[in-house]
Amino acid sequence: MNTLIFRTLAPFITALMLFFSLFVLLRGHNEPGGGFIGGLIAASAFAIYGMAFGVQAVSRALRFHPLSIAGAGLLLSVLSGMVSLAAGVPFMTGLWATPHILGVEVPVATVISFDVGVYLVVVGAITSIALSLGESED
């Protein structure tokens, strides 16, 4: 499936899927969706890119080993829960703050940092599996 049309469209499809995965990630704390499904969409984008250009191209595009990305996501998710313990409430209780950045009130929540952590875990784990399957084919 390494046709000229596929190799030409793969970068566009990958970029579109990555932007859509970020949209799903960011809307997920208000509506269904979030980190898990956004991470699956992003991992699918990297799989499409890998089918078109190979495992090495995906590794160069990621810049970090996929398991390192998953580890960073796991750390972020655990730290999001620890913030609630430091505040004296039960583990994984959602906390919100509204700092003023450049004169604008920006709501920040531990819920979104947890979702970003889940997103990174899913992207890292699924991409690592896909890359190892791609390497075994070569």
PDB file of N, CA, C and O in Angstrom, residues 67-81 91 113-114 116-122:
ATOM      1  N   LEU A  67       7.809   4.961  24.510  1.00  0.00           N
ATOM      2  CA  LEU A  67       7.623   4.570  25.906  1.00  0.00           C
ATOM      3  C   LEU A  67       8.012   5.700  26.862  1.00  0.00           C
ATOM      4  O   LEU A  67       7.484   5.784  27.969  1.00  0.00           O
ATOM      5  N   SER A  68       8.921   6.572  26.444  1.00  0.00           N
ATOM      6  CA  SER A  68       9.232   7.760  27.251  1.00  0.00           C
ATOM      7  C   SER A  68       8.037   8.702  27.286  1.00  0.00           C
ATOM      8  O   SER A  68       7.749   9.316  28.318  1.00  0.00           O
ATOM      9  N   ILE A  69       7.343   8.809  26.165  1.00  0.00           N
ATOM     10  CA  ILE A  69       6.131   9.632  26.118  1.00  0.00           C
ATOM     11  C   ILE A  69       5.070   9.045  27.049  1.00  0.00           C
ATOM     12  O   ILE A  69       4.415   9.775  27.808  1.00  0.00           O
ATOM     13  N   ALA A  70       4.923   7.719  27.018  1.00  0.00           N
ATOM     14  CA  ALA A  70       3.951   7.068  27.899  1.00  0.00           C
ATOM     15  C   ALA A  70       4.329   7.253  29.363  1.00  0.00           C
ATOM     16  O   ALA A  70       3.465   7.504  30.210  1.00  0.00           O
ATOM     17  N   GLY A  71       5.608   7.154  29.674  1.00  0.00           N
ATOM     18  CA  GLY A  71       6.062   7.357  31.054  1.00  0.00           C
ATOM     19  C   GLY A  71       5.822   8.772  31.544  1.00  0.00           C
ATOM     20  O   GLY A  71       5.411   8.989  32.688  1.00  0.00           O
ATOM     21  N   ALA A  72       6.070   9.750  30.666  1.00  0.00           N
ATOM     22  CA  ALA A  72       5.805  11.144  31.040  1.00  0.00           C
ATOM     23  C   ALA A  72       4.316  11.366  31.278  1.00  0.00           C
ATOM     24  O   ALA A  72       3.923  12.093  32.207  1.00  0.00           O
ATOM     25  N   GLY A  73       3.480  10.734  30.467  1.00  0.00           N
ATOM     26  CA  GLY A  73       2.037  10.854  30.665  1.00  0.00           C
ATOM     27  C   GLY A  73       1.575  10.224  31.965  1.00  0.00           C
ATOM     28  O   GLY A  73       0.723  10.771  32.662  1.00  0.00           O
ATOM     29  N   LEU A  74       2.161   9.079  32.297  1.00  0.00           N
ATOM     30  CA  LEU A  74       1.813   8.426  33.569  1.00  0.00           C
ATOM     31  C   LEU A  74       2.230   9.297  34.751  1.00  0.00           C
ATOM     32  O   LEU A  74       1.474   9.454  35.720  1.00  0.00           O
ATOM     33  N   LEU A  75       3.414   9.876  34.664  1.00  0.00           N
ATOM     34  CA  LEU A  75       3.881  10.776  35.725  1.00  0.00           C
ATOM     35  C   LEU A  75       2.960  11.985  35.869  1.00  0.00           C
ATOM     36  O   LEU A  75       2.599  12.371  36.987  1.00  0.00           O
ATOM     37  N   LEU A  76       2.557  12.577  34.741  1.00  0.00           N
ATOM     38  CA  LEU A  76       1.661  13.729  34.789  1.00  0.00           C
ATOM     39  C   LEU A  76       0.313  13.358  35.398  1.00  0.00           C
ATOM     40  O   LEU A  76      -0.250  14.116  36.196  1.00  0.00           O
ATOM     41  N   SER A  77      -0.203  12.197  35.047  1.00  0.00           N
ATOM     42  CA  SER A  77      -1.493  11.764  35.609  1.00  0.00           C
ATOM     43  C   SER A  77      -1.416  11.550  37.113  1.00  0.00           C
ATOM     44  O   SER A  77      -2.312  11.952  37.856  1.00  0.00           O
ATOM     45  N   VAL A  78      -0.334  10.930  37.568  1.00  0.00           N
ATOM     46  CA  VAL A  78      -0.175  10.699  39.011  1.00  0.00           C
ATOM     47  C   VAL A  78       0.006  12.029  39.744  1.00  0.00           C
ATOM     48  O   VAL A  78      -0.576  12.248  40.814  1.00  0.00           O
ATOM     49  N   LEU A  79       0.796  12.929  39.168  1.00  0.00           N
ATOM     50  CA  LEU A  79       0.988  14.235  39.800  1.00  0.00           C
ATOM     51  C   LEU A  79      -0.313  15.027  39.860  1.00  0.00           C
ATOM     52  O   LEU A  79      -0.526  15.792  40.811  1.00  0.00           O
ATOM     53  N   SER A  80      -1.181  14.852  38.872  1.00  0.00           N
ATOM     54  CA  SER A  80      -2.488  15.522  38.906  1.00  0.00           C
ATOM     55  C   SER A  80      -3.305  15.054  40.096  1.00  0.00           C
ATOM     56  O   SER A  80      -4.030  15.845  40.713  1.00  0.00           O
ATOM     57  N   GLY A  81      -3.191  13.784  40.437  1.00  0.00           N
ATOM     58  CA  GLY A  81      -3.887  13.279  41.617  1.00  0.00           C
ATOM     59  C   GLY A  81      -3.240  13.731  42.906  1.00  0.00           C
ATOM     60  O   GLY A  81      -3.915  13.963  43.913  1.00  0.00           O
ATOM     61  N   PHE A  91      -7.730  11.807  47.012  1.00  0.00           N
ATOM     62  CA  PHE A  91      -6.943  11.607  45.798  1.00  0.00           C
ATOM     63  C   PHE A  91      -7.825  11.687  44.549  1.00  0.00           C
ATOM     64  O   PHE A  91      -8.920  11.156  44.522  1.00  0.00           O
ATOM     65  N   SER A 113      -5.141  18.295  33.181  1.00  0.00           N
ATOM     66  CA  SER A 113      -3.783  17.749  33.248  1.00  0.00           C
ATOM     67  C   SER A 113      -3.821  16.223  33.333  1.00  0.00           C
ATOM     68  O   SER A 113      -2.971  15.540  32.767  1.00  0.00           O
ATOM     69  N   PHE A 114      -4.827  15.670  34.002  1.00  0.00           N
ATOM     70  CA  PHE A 114      -4.994  14.222  34.023  1.00  0.00           C
ATOM     71  C   PHE A 114      -5.312  13.703  32.629  1.00  0.00           C
ATOM     72  O   PHE A 114      -4.763  12.690  32.183  1.00  0.00           O
ATOM     73  N   VAL A 116      -4.513  15.069  29.766  1.00  0.00           N
ATOM     74  CA  VAL A 116      -3.297  15.166  28.949  1.00  0.00           C
ATOM     75  C   VAL A 116      -2.365  14.004  29.276  1.00  0.00           C
ATOM     76  O   VAL A 116      -1.743  13.424  28.381  1.00  0.00           O
ATOM     77  N   GLY A 117      -2.278  13.638  30.539  1.00  0.00           N
ATOM     78  CA  GLY A 117      -1.461  12.492  30.926  1.00  0.00           C
ATOM     79  C   GLY A 117      -1.966  11.198  30.307  1.00  0.00           C
ATOM     80  O   GLY A 117      -1.183  10.396  29.782  1.00  0.00           O
ATOM     81  N   VAL A 118      -3.274  10.989  30.330  1.00  0.00           N
ATOM     82  CA  VAL A 118      -3.857   9.794  29.708  1.00  0.00           C
ATOM     83  C   VAL A 118      -3.599   9.813  28.205  1.00  0.00           C
ATOM     84  O   VAL A 118      -3.248   8.793  27.605  1.00  0.00           O
ATOM     85  N   TYR A 119      -3.744  10.968  27.583  1.00  0.00           N
ATOM     86  CA  TYR A 119      -3.468  11.138  26.153  1.00  0.00           C
ATOM     87  C   TYR A 119      -2.040  10.707  25.825  1.00  0.00           C
ATOM     88  O   TYR A 119      -1.811   9.936  24.886  1.00  0.00           O
ATOM     89  N   LEU A 120      -1.080  11.165  26.621  1.00  0.00           N
ATOM     90  CA  LEU A 120       0.321  10.818  26.371  1.00  0.00           C
ATOM     91  C   LEU A 120       0.583   9.330  26.605  1.00  0.00           C
ATOM     92  O   LEU A 120       1.354   8.706  25.865  1.00  0.00           O
ATOM     93  N   VAL A 121      -0.046   8.745  27.623  1.00  0.00           N
ATOM     94  CA  VAL A 121       0.121   7.311  27.872  1.00  0.00           C
ATOM     95  C   VAL A 121      -0.399   6.508  26.681  1.00  0.00           C
ATOM     96  O   VAL A 121       0.265   5.583  26.201  1.00  0.00           O
ATOM     97  N   VAL A 122      -1.566   6.851  26.190  1.00  0.00           N
ATOM     98  CA  VAL A 122      -2.155   6.107  25.075  1.00  0.00           C
ATOM     99  C   VAL A 122      -1.342   6.302  23.803  1.00  0.00           C
ATOM    100  O   VAL A 122      -1.047   5.333  23.094  1.00  0.00           O
TER     101      VAL A 122
END
